[in-house]
Amino acid sequence: MQTEGKPQFDHALVPYGVYFKVWGALVLLTVLTVSVSYLDMKHVRVLTALLIATFKGSLVVLYFMHIRFEERMYAYMIMVVLATYAIFIGLTFVDYWYR
Amino acid sequence: MINDTAAKPHDAHRGHTVHYDPVAGKIGMWLFLFTEVLLFGTLFIAFAVYLQKYHFEFREASGHLDKVMGAANTVILLTSSLTMALSIAVLERAKKRLSLLLLTITILFALAFLGIKSVEWGAKFAHDLYPKSATMLQKPVGEQVFYGLYFTMTGLHALHVIIGAGIIMIAMVLVKKERTHAERINFLQNTGLYWHLVDLVWILLFPLFYLIG
């Protein structure tokens, strides 16, 4: 990645086109999630909505929030937080189901 | 990496002797964002538990939210994230005026989002649907919980939109005064991270409240 010889510490210039493509994908996914919500899906309704939302969220974190272009450390930090949150969810449901 | 973070007196020629450490600034911002994730995260867990418990009531109540307005607000926030990301990208290329224009557009999108949100809340209040209203108290407990979570979570999110717009205004002043510029861009980058998190929270809120009906 180019740095144009500037004293950039940890940041490379990302081409504008990347942001436009990600935005386009996010808008299309929004249209998709609203469209499928009109279908009669019964059991997979919430799951489908969550899967599409997770994919959209990943695009925002990876490209808009630059995790794709940063050092790995930031991705590891996020994974630690998500793992902690997953444990939090797991313990809550164990408590709720077996109380 | 650690060695690179040592203080470099970039702005000495500007008379600034302030220590500038963009890596520490960015890590600090991420740590703050993690606390925000857990703040909204606990509310999402509450939503998940009550969705299990009151599945039919949640579907019924969700069907009464306006999908079109929710979707419009989603597209508005996504587009505001694009203009925010671009404002940073152009300032990195030293295009100050274009960056200020993109930040102005981002704030206008934030106001549009709040406008639609207030129309939605207004319509609910006009139908006497707000926590503890006479109409609300006659609804099944599950629907009361749904609306309680709806007002709490979208309200907390709207508060973040308002704060985010305020921070963007501060960033604009800093860019205008050239305290924030291509070589010293951490404040604008952190502003962007905050704004994208606000967008991220809405991306998860929208389908859970509007699309399960």
JSON list of C-alpha atoms in Angstrom, two decimals, chain B:
[
{"chain": "B", "resi": 1, "resn": "MET", "atom": "CA", "xyz": [5.19, -0.62, 16.39]},
{"chain": "B", "resi": 2, "resn": "ILE", "atom": "CA", "xyz": [5.91, 0.74, 19.85]},
{"chain": "B", "resi": 3, "resn": "ASN", "atom": "CA", "xyz": [8.96, 2.64, 18.62]},
{"chain": "B", "resi": 4, "resn": "ASP", "atom": "CA", "xyz": [6.91, 4.36, 15.95]},
{"chain": "B", "resi": 5, "resn": "THR", "atom": "CA", "xyz": [4.56, 5.77, 18.52]},
{"chain": "B", "resi": 6, "resn": "ALA", "atom": "CA", "xyz": [7.24, 7.86, 20.20]},
{"chain": "B", "resi": 7, "resn": "ALA", "atom": "CA", "xyz": [6.43, 11.54, 20.20]},
{"chain": "B", "resi": 8, "resn": "LYS", "atom": "CA", "xyz": [7.31, 13.19, 16.92]},
{"chain": "B", "resi": 9, "resn": "PRO", "atom": "CA", "xyz": [7.16, 16.95, 17.03]},
{"chain": "B", "resi": 10, "resn": "HIS", "atom": "CA", "xyz": [5.25, 17.23, 13.76]},
{"chain": "B", "resi": 11, "resn": "ASP", "atom": "CA", "xyz": [3.72, 20.53, 14.51]},
{"chain": "B", "resi": 12, "resn": "ALA", "atom": "CA", "xyz": [6.76, 22.23, 15.93]},
{"chain": "B", "resi": 13, "resn": "HIS", "atom": "CA", "xyz": [6.66, 24.65, 13.03]},
{"chain": "B", "resi": 14, "resn": "ARG", "atom": "CA", "xyz": [3.13, 25.58, 14.00]},
{"chain": "B", "resi": 15, "resn": "GLY", "atom": "CA", "xyz": [4.13, 26.42, 17.51]},
{"chain": "B", "resi": 16, "resn": "HIS", "atom": "CA", "xyz": [2.45, 23.34, 18.95]},
{"chain": "B", "resi": 17, "resn": "THR", "atom": "CA", "xyz": [4.47, 21.42, 21.44]},
{"chain": "B", "resi": 18, "resn": "VAL", "atom": "CA", "xyz": [1.54, 19.15, 22.28]},
{"chain": "B", "resi": 19, "resn": "HIS", "atom": "CA", "xyz": [2.38, 15.48, 22.29]},
{"chain": "B", "resi": 20, "resn": "TYR", "atom": "CA", "xyz": [0.66, 13.79, 19.32]},
{"chain": "B", "resi": 21, "resn": "ASP", "atom": "CA", "xyz": [0.29, 10.04, 19.49]},
{"chain": "B", "resi": 22, "resn": "PRO", "atom": "CA", "xyz": [-2.24, 8.78, 16.92]},
{"chain": "B", "resi": 23, "resn": "VAL", "atom": "CA", "xyz": [-1.76, 5.10, 17.74]},
{"chain": "B", "resi": 24, "resn": "ALA", "atom": "CA", "xyz": [-2.55, 5.61, 21.43]},
{"chain": "B", "resi": 25, "resn": "GLY", "atom": "CA", "xyz": [-5.43, 7.87, 20.38]},
{"chain": "B", "resi": 26, "resn": "LYS", "atom": "CA", "xyz": [-6.85, 5.18, 18.14]},
{"chain": "B", "resi": 27, "resn": "ILE", "atom": "CA", "xyz": [-6.45, 2.39, 20.71]},
{"chain": "B", "resi": 28, "resn": "GLY", "atom": "CA", "xyz": [-8.10, 4.58, 23.33]},
{"chain": "B", "resi": 29, "resn": "MET", "atom": "CA", "xyz": [-11.01, 5.24, 20.98]},
{"chain": "B", "resi": 30, "resn": "TRP", "atom": "CA", "xyz": [-11.46, 1.54, 20.32]},
{"chain": "B", "resi": 31, "resn": "LEU", "atom": "CA", "xyz": [-11.44, 0.79, 24.05]},
{"chain": "B", "resi": 32, "resn": "PHE", "atom": "CA", "xyz": [-14.19, 3.39, 24.49]},
{"chain": "B", "resi": 33, "resn": "LEU", "atom": "CA", "xyz": [-16.14, 1.85, 21.60]},
{"chain": "B", "resi": 34, "resn": "PHE", "atom": "CA", "xyz": [-15.92, -1.55, 23.34]},
{"chain": "B", "resi": 35, "resn": "THR", "atom": "CA", "xyz": [-17.69, -0.07, 26.37]},
{"chain": "B", "resi": 36, "resn": "GLU", "atom": "CA", "xyz": [-20.37, 1.22, 23.98]},
{"chain": "B", "resi": 37, "resn": "VAL", "atom": "CA", "xyz": [-20.69, -2.27, 22.47]},
{"chain": "B", "resi": 38, "resn": "LEU", "atom": "CA", "xyz": [-21.32, -3.71, 25.94]},
{"chain": "B", "resi": 39, "resn": "LEU", "atom": "CA", "xyz": [-23.78, -0.90, 26.79]},
{"chain": "B", "resi": 40, "resn": "PHE", "atom": "CA", "xyz": [-25.93, -1.70, 23.75]},
{"chain": "B", "resi": 41, "resn": "GLY", "atom": "CA", "xyz": [-24.99, -5.38, 24.05]},
{"chain": "B", "resi": 42, "resn": "THR", "atom": "CA", "xyz": [-26.75, -5.80, 27.40]},
{"chain": "B", "resi": 43, "resn": "LEU", "atom": "CA", "xyz": [-29.90, -4.29, 25.90]},
{"chain": "B", "resi": 44, "resn": "PHE", "atom": "CA", "xyz": [-29.65, -6.67, 22.92]},
{"chain": "B", "resi": 45, "resn": "ILE", "atom": "CA", "xyz": [-29.41, -9.59, 25.38]},
{"chain": "B", "resi": 46, "resn": "ALA", "atom": "CA", "xyz": [-32.55, -8.32, 27.15]},
{"chain": "B", "resi": 47, "resn": "PHE", "atom": "CA", "xyz": [-34.24, -8.16, 23.72]},
{"chain": "B", "resi": 48, "resn": "ALA", "atom": "CA", "xyz": [-33.14, -11.73, 22.92]},
{"chain": "B", "resi": 49, "resn": "VAL", "atom": "CA", "xyz": [-34.42, -13.14, 26.22]},
{"chain": "B", "resi": 50, "resn": "TYR", "atom": "CA", "xyz": [-37.82, -11.40, 25.94]},
{"chain": "B", "resi": 51, "resn": "LEU", "atom": "CA", "xyz": [-38.09, -12.37, 22.28]},
{"chain": "B", "resi": 52, "resn": "GLN", "atom": "CA", "xyz": [-37.87, -15.99, 23.45]},
{"chain": "B", "resi": 53, "resn": "LYS", "atom": "CA", "xyz": [-40.38, -15.42, 26.20]},
{"chain": "B", "resi": 54, "resn": "TYR", "atom": "CA", "xyz": [-42.93, -13.29, 24.30]},
{"chain": "B", "resi": 55, "resn": "HIS", "atom": "CA", "xyz": [-42.39, -14.45, 20.73]},
{"chain": "B", "resi": 56, "resn": "PHE", "atom": "CA", "xyz": [-45.93, -13.83, 19.44]},
{"chain": "B", "resi": 57, "resn": "GLU", "atom": "CA", "xyz": [-46.39, -10.51, 21.22]},
{"chain": "B", "resi": 58, "resn": "PHE", "atom": "CA", "xyz": [-43.08, -9.27, 19.80]},
{"chain": "B", "resi": 59, "resn": "ARG", "atom": "CA", "xyz": [-44.12, -10.26, 16.27]},
{"chain": "B", "resi": 60, "resn": "GLU", "atom": "CA", "xyz": [-47.49, -8.57, 16.71]},
{"chain": "B", "resi": 61, "resn": "ALA", "atom": "CA", "xyz": [-45.97, -5.31, 18.04]},
{"chain": "B", "resi": 62, "resn": "SER", "atom": "CA", "xyz": [-43.17, -5.32, 15.46]},
{"chain": "B", "resi": 63, "resn": "GLY", "atom": "CA", "xyz": [-45.78, -5.42, 12.69]},
{"chain": "B", "resi": 64, "resn": "HIS", "atom": "CA", "xyz": [-47.02, -2.01, 13.85]},
{"chain": "B", "resi": 65, "resn": "LEU", "atom": "CA", "xyz": [-43.69, -0.26, 13.20]},
{"chain": "B", "resi": 66, "resn": "ASP", "atom": "CA", "xyz": [-43.26, 1.49, 9.85]},
{"chain": "B", "resi": 67, "resn": "LYS", "atom": "CA", "xyz": [-40.83, -0.62, 7.78]},
{"chain": "B", "resi": 68, "resn": "VAL", "atom": "CA", "xyz": [-40.50, 2.05, 5.10]},
{"chain": "B", "resi": 69, "resn": "MET", "atom": "CA", "xyz": [-39.43, 4.74, 7.58]},
{"chain": "B", "resi": 70, "resn": "GLY", "atom": "CA", "xyz": [-37.04, 2.31, 9.28]},
{"chain": "B", "resi": 71, "resn": "ALA", "atom": "CA", "xyz": [-35.51, 1.30, 5.95]},
{"chain": "B", "resi": 72, "resn": "ALA", "atom": "CA", "xyz": [-35.25, 4.95, 4.85]},
{"chain": "B", "resi": 73, "resn": "ASN", "atom": "CA", "xyz": [-33.40, 5.76, 8.07]},
{"chain": "B", "resi": 74, "resn": "THR", "atom": "CA", "xyz": [-31.10, 2.79, 7.52]},
{"chain": "B", "resi": 75, "resn": "VAL", "atom": "CA", "xyz": [-30.15, 4.05, 4.04]},
{"chain": "B", "resi": 76, "resn": "ILE", "atom": "CA", "xyz": [-29.71, 7.59, 5.43]},
{"chain": "B", "resi": 77, "resn": "LEU", "atom": "CA", "xyz": [-27.28, 6.39, 8.11]},
{"chain": "B", "resi": 78, "resn": "LEU", "atom": "CA", "xyz": [-25.40, 4.16, 5.66]},
{"chain": "B", "resi": 79, "resn": "THR", "atom": "CA", "xyz": [-24.97, 7.10, 3.31]},
{"chain": "B", "resi": 80, "resn": "SER", "atom": "CA", "xyz": [-23.86, 9.32, 6.20]},
{"chain": "B", "resi": 81, "resn": "SER", "atom": "CA", "xyz": [-21.22, 6.69, 6.99]},
{"chain": "B", "resi": 82, "resn": "LEU", "atom": "CA", "xyz": [-20.03, 6.93, 3.38]},
{"chain": "B", "resi": 83, "resn": "THR", "atom": "CA", "xyz": [-19.73, 10.74, 3.52]},
{"chain": "B", "resi": 84, "resn": "MET", "atom": "CA", "xyz": [-17.95, 10.46, 6.91]},
{"chain": "B", "resi": 85, "resn": "ALA", "atom": "CA", "xyz": [-15.43, 7.93, 5.58]},
{"chain": "B", "resi": 86, "resn": "LEU", "atom": "CA", "xyz": [-14.89, 10.06, 2.45]},
{"chain": "B", "resi": 87, "resn": "SER", "atom": "CA", "xyz": [-14.36, 13.23, 4.52]},
{"chain": "B", "resi": 88, "resn": "ILE", "atom": "CA", "xyz": [-11.42, 11.48, 6.21]},
{"chain": "B", "resi": 89, "resn": "ALA", "atom": "CA", "xyz": [-10.11, 10.05, 2.93]},
{"chain": "B", "resi": 90, "resn": "VAL", "atom": "CA", "xyz": [-10.10, 13.48, 1.24]},
{"chain": "B", "resi": 91, "resn": "LEU", "atom": "CA", "xyz": [-8.49, 15.22, 4.23]},
{"chain": "B", "resi": 92, "resn": "GLU", "atom": "CA", "xyz": [-5.74, 12.59, 4.10]},
{"chain": "B", "resi": 93, "resn": "ARG", "atom": "CA", "xyz": [-5.14, 13.93, 0.60]},
{"chain": "B", "resi": 94, "resn": "ALA", "atom": "CA", "xyz": [-5.12, 17.48, 2.02]},
{"chain": "B", "resi": 95, "resn": "LYS", "atom": "CA", "xyz": [-8.45, 18.49, 0.45]},
{"chain": "B", "resi": 96, "resn": "LYS", "atom": "CA", "xyz": [-9.70, 20.61, 3.32]},
{"chain": "B", "resi": 97, "resn": "ARG", "atom": "CA", "xyz": [-12.72, 22.29, 1.72]},
{"chain": "B", "resi": 98, "resn": "LEU", "atom": "CA", "xyz": [-14.08, 19.05, 0.27]},
{"chain": "B", "resi": 99, "resn": "SER", "atom": "CA", "xyz": [-13.66, 17.42, 3.67]},
{"chain": "B", "resi": 100, "resn": "LEU", "atom": "CA", "xyz": [-15.66, 20.22, 5.34]},
{"chain": "B", "resi": 101, "resn": "LEU", "atom": "CA", "xyz": [-18.39, 19.88, 2.69]},
{"chain": "B", "resi": 102, "resn": "LEU", "atom": "CA", "xyz": [-18.64, 16.11, 3.28]},
{"chain": "B", "resi": 103, "resn": "LEU", "atom": "CA", "xyz": [-18.82, 16.64, 7.06]},
{"chain": "B", "resi": 104, "resn": "THR", "atom": "CA", "xyz": [-21.63, 19.18, 6.56]},
{"chain": "B", "resi": 105, "resn": "ILE", "atom": "CA", "xyz": [-23.53, 16.62, 4.47]},
{"chain": "B", "resi": 106, "resn": "THR", "atom": "CA", "xyz": [-22.96, 14.01, 7.19]},
{"chain": "B", "resi": 107, "resn": "ILE", "atom": "CA", "xyz": [-24.55, 16.33, 9.77]},
{"chain": "B", "resi": 108, "resn": "LEU", "atom": "CA", "xyz": [-27.50, 16.98, 7.43]},
{"chain": "B", "resi": 109, "resn": "PHE", "atom": "CA", "xyz": [-28.03, 13.21, 7.17]},
{"chain": "B", "resi": 110, "resn": "ALA", "atom": "CA", "xyz": [-27.91, 12.99, 10.97]},
{"chain": "B", "resi": 111, "resn": "LEU", "atom": "CA", "xyz": [-30.64, 15.65, 11.18]},
{"chain": "B", "resi": 112, "resn": "ALA", "atom": "CA", "xyz": [-32.72, 13.83, 8.54]},
{"chain": "B", "resi": 113, "resn": "PHE", "atom": "CA", "xyz": [-32.40, 10.62, 10.58]},
{"chain": "B", "resi": 114, "resn": "LEU", "atom": "CA", "xyz": [-33.56, 12.41, 13.75]},
{"chain": "B", "resi": 115, "resn": "GLY", "atom": "CA", "xyz": [-36.41, 14.03, 11.81]},
{"chain": "B", "resi": 116, "resn": "ILE", "atom": "CA", "xyz": [-37.78, 10.68, 10.60]},
{"chain": "B", "resi": 117, "resn": "LYS", "atom": "CA", "xyz": [-37.24, 9.17, 14.05]},
{"chain": "B", "resi": 118, "resn": "SER", "atom": "CA", "xyz": [-39.24, 11.97, 15.69]},
{"chain": "B", "resi": 119, "resn": "VAL", "atom": "CA", "xyz": [-42.08, 11.51, 13.16]},
{"chain": "B", "resi": 120, "resn": "GLU", "atom": "CA", "xyz": [-42.16, 7.80, 14.09]},
{"chain": "B", "resi": 121, "resn": "TRP", "atom": "CA", "xyz": [-42.11, 8.48, 17.83]},
{"chain": "B", "resi": 122, "resn": "GLY", "atom": "CA", "xyz": [-44.70, 11.24, 17.34]},
{"chain": "B", "resi": 123, "resn": "ALA", "atom": "CA", "xyz": [-47.06, 8.84, 15.55]},
{"chain": "B", "resi": 124, "resn": "LYS", "atom": "CA", "xyz": [-46.73, 6.33, 18.43]},
{"chain": "B", "resi": 125, "resn": "PHE", "atom": "CA", "xyz": [-47.40, 9.04, 21.03]},
{"chain": "B", "resi": 126, "resn": "ALA", "atom": "CA", "xyz": [-50.38, 10.30, 18.98]},
{"chain": "B", "resi": 127, "resn": "HIS", "atom": "CA", "xyz": [-51.85, 6.80, 19.24]},
{"chain": "B", "resi": 128, "resn": "ASP", "atom": "CA", "xyz": [-51.30, 6.91, 23.01]},
{"chain": "B", "resi": 129, "resn": "LEU", "atom": "CA", "xyz": [-48.53, 4.34, 22.67]},
{"chain": "B", "resi": 130, "resn": "TYR", "atom": "CA", "xyz": [-45.73, 5.13, 25.09]},
{"chain": "B", "resi": 131, "resn": "PRO", "atom": "CA", "xyz": [-44.57, 3.39, 28.28]},
{"chain": "B", "resi": 132, "resn": "LYS", "atom": "CA", "xyz": [-47.28, 3.37, 30.97]},
{"chain": "B", "resi": 133, "resn": "SER", "atom": "CA", "xyz": [-49.90, 5.11, 28.80]},
{"chain": "B", "resi": 134, "resn": "ALA", "atom": "CA", "xyz": [-53.54, 4.05, 29.29]},
{"chain": "B", "resi": 135, "resn": "THR", "atom": "CA", "xyz": [-53.62, 2.26, 25.93]},
{"chain": "B", "resi": 136, "resn": "MET", "atom": "CA", "xyz": [-50.26, 0.62, 26.57]},
{"chain": "B", "resi": 137, "resn": "LEU", "atom": "CA", "xyz": [-51.30, -0.75, 29.96]},
{"chain": "B", "resi": 138, "resn": "GLN", "atom": "CA", "xyz": [-54.21, -2.59, 28.32]},
{"chain": "B", "resi": 139, "resn": "LYS", "atom": "CA", "xyz": [-51.89, -4.38, 25.90]},
{"chain": "B", "resi": 140, "resn": "PRO", "atom": "CA", "xyz": [-50.40, -7.82, 26.67]},
{"chain": "B", "resi": 141, "resn": "VAL", "atom": "CA", "xyz": [-47.27, -7.68, 28.85]},
{"chain": "B", "resi": 142, "resn": "GLY", "atom": "CA", "xyz": [-45.12, -8.94, 25.96]},
{"chain": "B", "resi": 143, "resn": "GLU", "atom": "CA", "xyz": [-46.09, -5.98, 23.76]},
{"chain": "B", "resi": 144, "resn": "GLN", "atom": "CA", "xyz": [-45.45, -3.57, 26.63]},
{"chain": "B", "resi": 145, "resn": "VAL", "atom": "CA", "xyz": [-41.95, -5.04, 26.95]},
{"chain": "B", "resi": 146, "resn": "PHE", "atom": "CA", "xyz": [-41.41, -4.73, 23.19]},
{"chain": "B", "resi": 147, "resn": "TYR", "atom": "CA", "xyz": [-42.38, -1.05, 23.19]},
{"chain": "B", "resi": 148, "resn": "GLY", "atom": "CA", "xyz": [-40.35, -0.46, 26.34]},
{"chain": "B", "resi": 149, "resn": "LEU", "atom": "CA", "xyz": [-37.25, -1.87, 24.65]},
{"chain": "B", "resi": 150, "resn": "TYR", "atom": "CA", "xyz": [-38.11, -0.01, 21.43]},
{"chain": "B", "resi": 151, "resn": "PHE", "atom": "CA", "xyz": [-38.23, 3.38, 23.13]},
{"chain": "B", "resi": 152, "resn": "THR", "atom": "CA", "xyz": [-35.20, 2.65, 25.32]},
{"chain": "B", "resi": 153, "resn": "MET", "atom": "CA", "xyz": [-32.94, 1.34, 22.54]},
{"chain": "B", "resi": 154, "resn": "THR", "atom": "CA", "xyz": [-33.93, 3.70, 19.73]},
{"chain": "B", "resi": 155, "resn": "GLY", "atom": "CA", "xyz": [-33.88, 6.57, 22.25]},
{"chain": "B", "resi": 156, "resn": "LEU", "atom": "CA", "xyz": [-30.36, 5.69, 23.44]},
{"chain": "B", "resi": 157, "resn": "HIS", "atom": "CA", "xyz": [-29.33, 5.32, 19.81]},
{"chain": "B", "resi": 158, "resn": "ALA", "atom": "CA", "xyz": [-30.86, 8.71, 18.87]},
{"chain": "B", "resi": 159, "resn": "LEU", "atom": "CA", "xyz": [-28.91, 10.24, 21.78]},
{"chain": "B", "resi": 160, "resn": "HIS", "atom": "CA", "xyz": [-25.76, 8.82, 20.19]},
{"chain": "B", "resi": 161, "resn": "VAL", "atom": "CA", "xyz": [-26.73, 10.35, 16.83]},
{"chain": "B", "resi": 162, "resn": "ILE", "atom": "CA", "xyz": [-27.12, 13.75, 18.54]},
{"chain": "B", "resi": 163, "resn": "ILE", "atom": "CA", "xyz": [-23.76, 13.42, 20.34]},
{"chain": "B", "resi": 164, "resn": "GLY", "atom": "CA", "xyz": [-22.14, 12.17, 17.12]},
{"chain": "B", "resi": 165, "resn": "ALA", "atom": "CA", "xyz": [-23.41, 15.19, 15.18]},
{"chain": "B", "resi": 166, "resn": "GLY", "atom": "CA", "xyz": [-22.00, 17.43, 17.95]},
{"chain": "B", "resi": 167, "resn": "ILE", "atom": "CA", "xyz": [-18.58, 15.75, 17.74]},
{"chain": "B", "resi": 168, "resn": "ILE", "atom": "CA", "xyz": [-18.62, 16.13, 13.94]},
{"chain": "B", "resi": 169, "resn": "MET", "atom": "CA", "xyz": [-19.24, 19.87, 14.43]},
{"chain": "B", "resi": 170, "resn": "ILE", "atom": "CA", "xyz": [-16.22, 20.07, 16.75]},
{"chain": "B", "resi": 171, "resn": "ALA", "atom": "CA", "xyz": [-14.17, 18.17, 14.15]},
{"chain": "B", "resi": 172, "resn": "MET", "atom": "CA", "xyz": [-15.28, 20.70, 11.52]},
{"chain": "B", "resi": 173, "resn": "VAL", "atom": "CA", "xyz": [-14.03, 23.59, 13.66]},
{"chain": "B", "resi": 174, "resn": "LEU", "atom": "CA", "xyz": [-10.68, 21.80, 14.14]},
{"chain": "B", "resi": 175, "resn": "VAL", "atom": "CA", "xyz": [-10.37, 21.11, 10.38]},
{"chain": "B", "resi": 176, "resn": "LYS", "atom": "CA", "xyz": [-11.32, 24.69, 9.55]},
{"chain": "B", "resi": 177, "resn": "LYS", "atom": "CA", "xyz": [-8.68, 26.07, 11.95]},
{"chain": "B", "resi": 178, "resn": "GLU", "atom": "CA", "xyz": [-6.19, 23.49, 10.59]},
{"chain": "B", "resi": 179, "resn": "ARG", "atom": "CA", "xyz": [-5.63, 22.03, 14.01]},
{"chain": "B", "resi": 180, "resn": "THR", "atom": "CA", "xyz": [-6.70, 18.79, 12.32]},
{"chain": "B", "resi": 181, "resn": "HIS", "atom": "CA", "xyz": [-5.10, 18.17, 8.91]},
{"chain": "B", "resi": 182, "resn": "ALA", "atom": "CA", "xyz": [-3.54, 15.44, 6.77]},
{"chain": "B", "resi": 183, "resn": "GLU", "atom": "CA", "xyz": [-0.54, 14.98, 9.07]},
{"chain": "B", "resi": 184, "resn": "ARG", "atom": "CA", "xyz": [-2.57, 15.23, 12.25]},
{"chain": "B", "resi": 185, "resn": "ILE", "atom": "CA", "xyz": [-5.83, 13.53, 11.52]},
{"chain": "B", "resi": 186, "resn": "ASN", "atom": "CA", "xyz": [-6.48, 11.39, 14.60]},
{"chain": "B", "resi": 187, "resn": "PHE", "atom": "CA", "xyz": [-9.40, 13.49, 15.90]},
{"chain": "B", "resi": 188, "resn": "LEU", "atom": "CA", "xyz": [-11.28, 13.20, 12.61]},
{"chain": "B", "resi": 189, "resn": "GLN", "atom": "CA", "xyz": [-10.52, 9.46, 12.40]},
{"chain": "B", "resi": 190, "resn": "ASN", "atom": "CA", "xyz": [-11.85, 8.91, 15.92]},
{"chain": "B", "resi": 191, "resn": "THR", "atom": "CA", "xyz": [-14.93, 10.97, 15.05]},
{"chain": "B", "resi": 192, "resn": "GLY", "atom": "CA", "xyz": [-15.42, 8.63, 12.10]},
{"chain": "B", "resi": 193, "resn": "LEU", "atom": "CA", "xyz": [-15.04, 5.53, 14.30]},
{"chain": "B", "resi": 194, "resn": "TYR", "atom": "CA", "xyz": [-17.73, 6.86, 16.65]},
{"chain": "B", "resi": 195, "resn": "TRP", "atom": "CA", "xyz": [-20.05, 7.68, 13.76]},
{"chain": "B", "resi": 196, "resn": "HIS", "atom": "CA", "xyz": [-19.61, 4.26, 12.18]},
{"chain": "B", "resi": 197, "resn": "LEU", "atom": "CA", "xyz": [-20.40, 2.60, 15.52]},
{"chain": "B", "resi": 198, "resn": "VAL", "atom": "CA", "xyz": [-23.65, 4.59, 15.66]},
{"chain": "B", "resi": 199, "resn": "ASP", "atom": "CA", "xyz": [-24.40, 3.26, 12.16]},
{"chain": "B", "resi": 200, "resn": "LEU", "atom": "CA", "xyz": [-23.45, -0.28, 13.21]},
{"chain": "B", "resi": 201, "resn": "VAL", "atom": "CA", "xyz": [-25.85, -0.22, 16.18]},
{"chain": "B", "resi": 202, "resn": "TRP", "atom": "CA", "xyz": [-28.68, 0.90, 13.91]},
{"chain": "B", "resi": 203, "resn": "ILE", "atom": "CA", "xyz": [-27.86, -1.87, 11.38]},
{"chain": "B", "resi": 204, "resn": "LEU", "atom": "CA", "xyz": [-28.59, -4.37, 14.20]},
{"chain": "B", "resi": 205, "resn": "LEU", "atom": "CA", "xyz": [-31.54, -2.46, 15.73]},
{"chain": "B", "resi": 206, "resn": "PHE", "atom": "CA", "xyz": [-33.45, -2.05, 12.47]},
{"chain": "B", "resi": 207, "resn": "PRO", "atom": "CA", "xyz": [-34.13, -5.71, 11.53]},
{"chain": "B", "resi": 208, "resn": "LEU", "atom": "CA", "xyz": [-34.74, -6.79, 15.14]},
{"chain": "B", "resi": 209, "resn": "PHE", "atom": "CA", "xyz": [-37.44, -4.19, 15.79]},
{"chain": "B", "resi": 210, "resn": "TYR", "atom": "CA", "xyz": [-38.93, -3.60, 12.33]},
{"chain": "B", "resi": 211, "resn": "LEU", "atom": "CA", "xyz": [-38.60, -6.86, 10.41]},
{"chain": "B", "resi": 212, "resn": "ILE", "atom": "CA", "xyz": [-39.67, -9.67, 12.76]},
{"chain": "B", "resi": 213, "resn": "GLY", "atom": "CA", "xyz": [-43.40, -8.92, 12.48]}
]
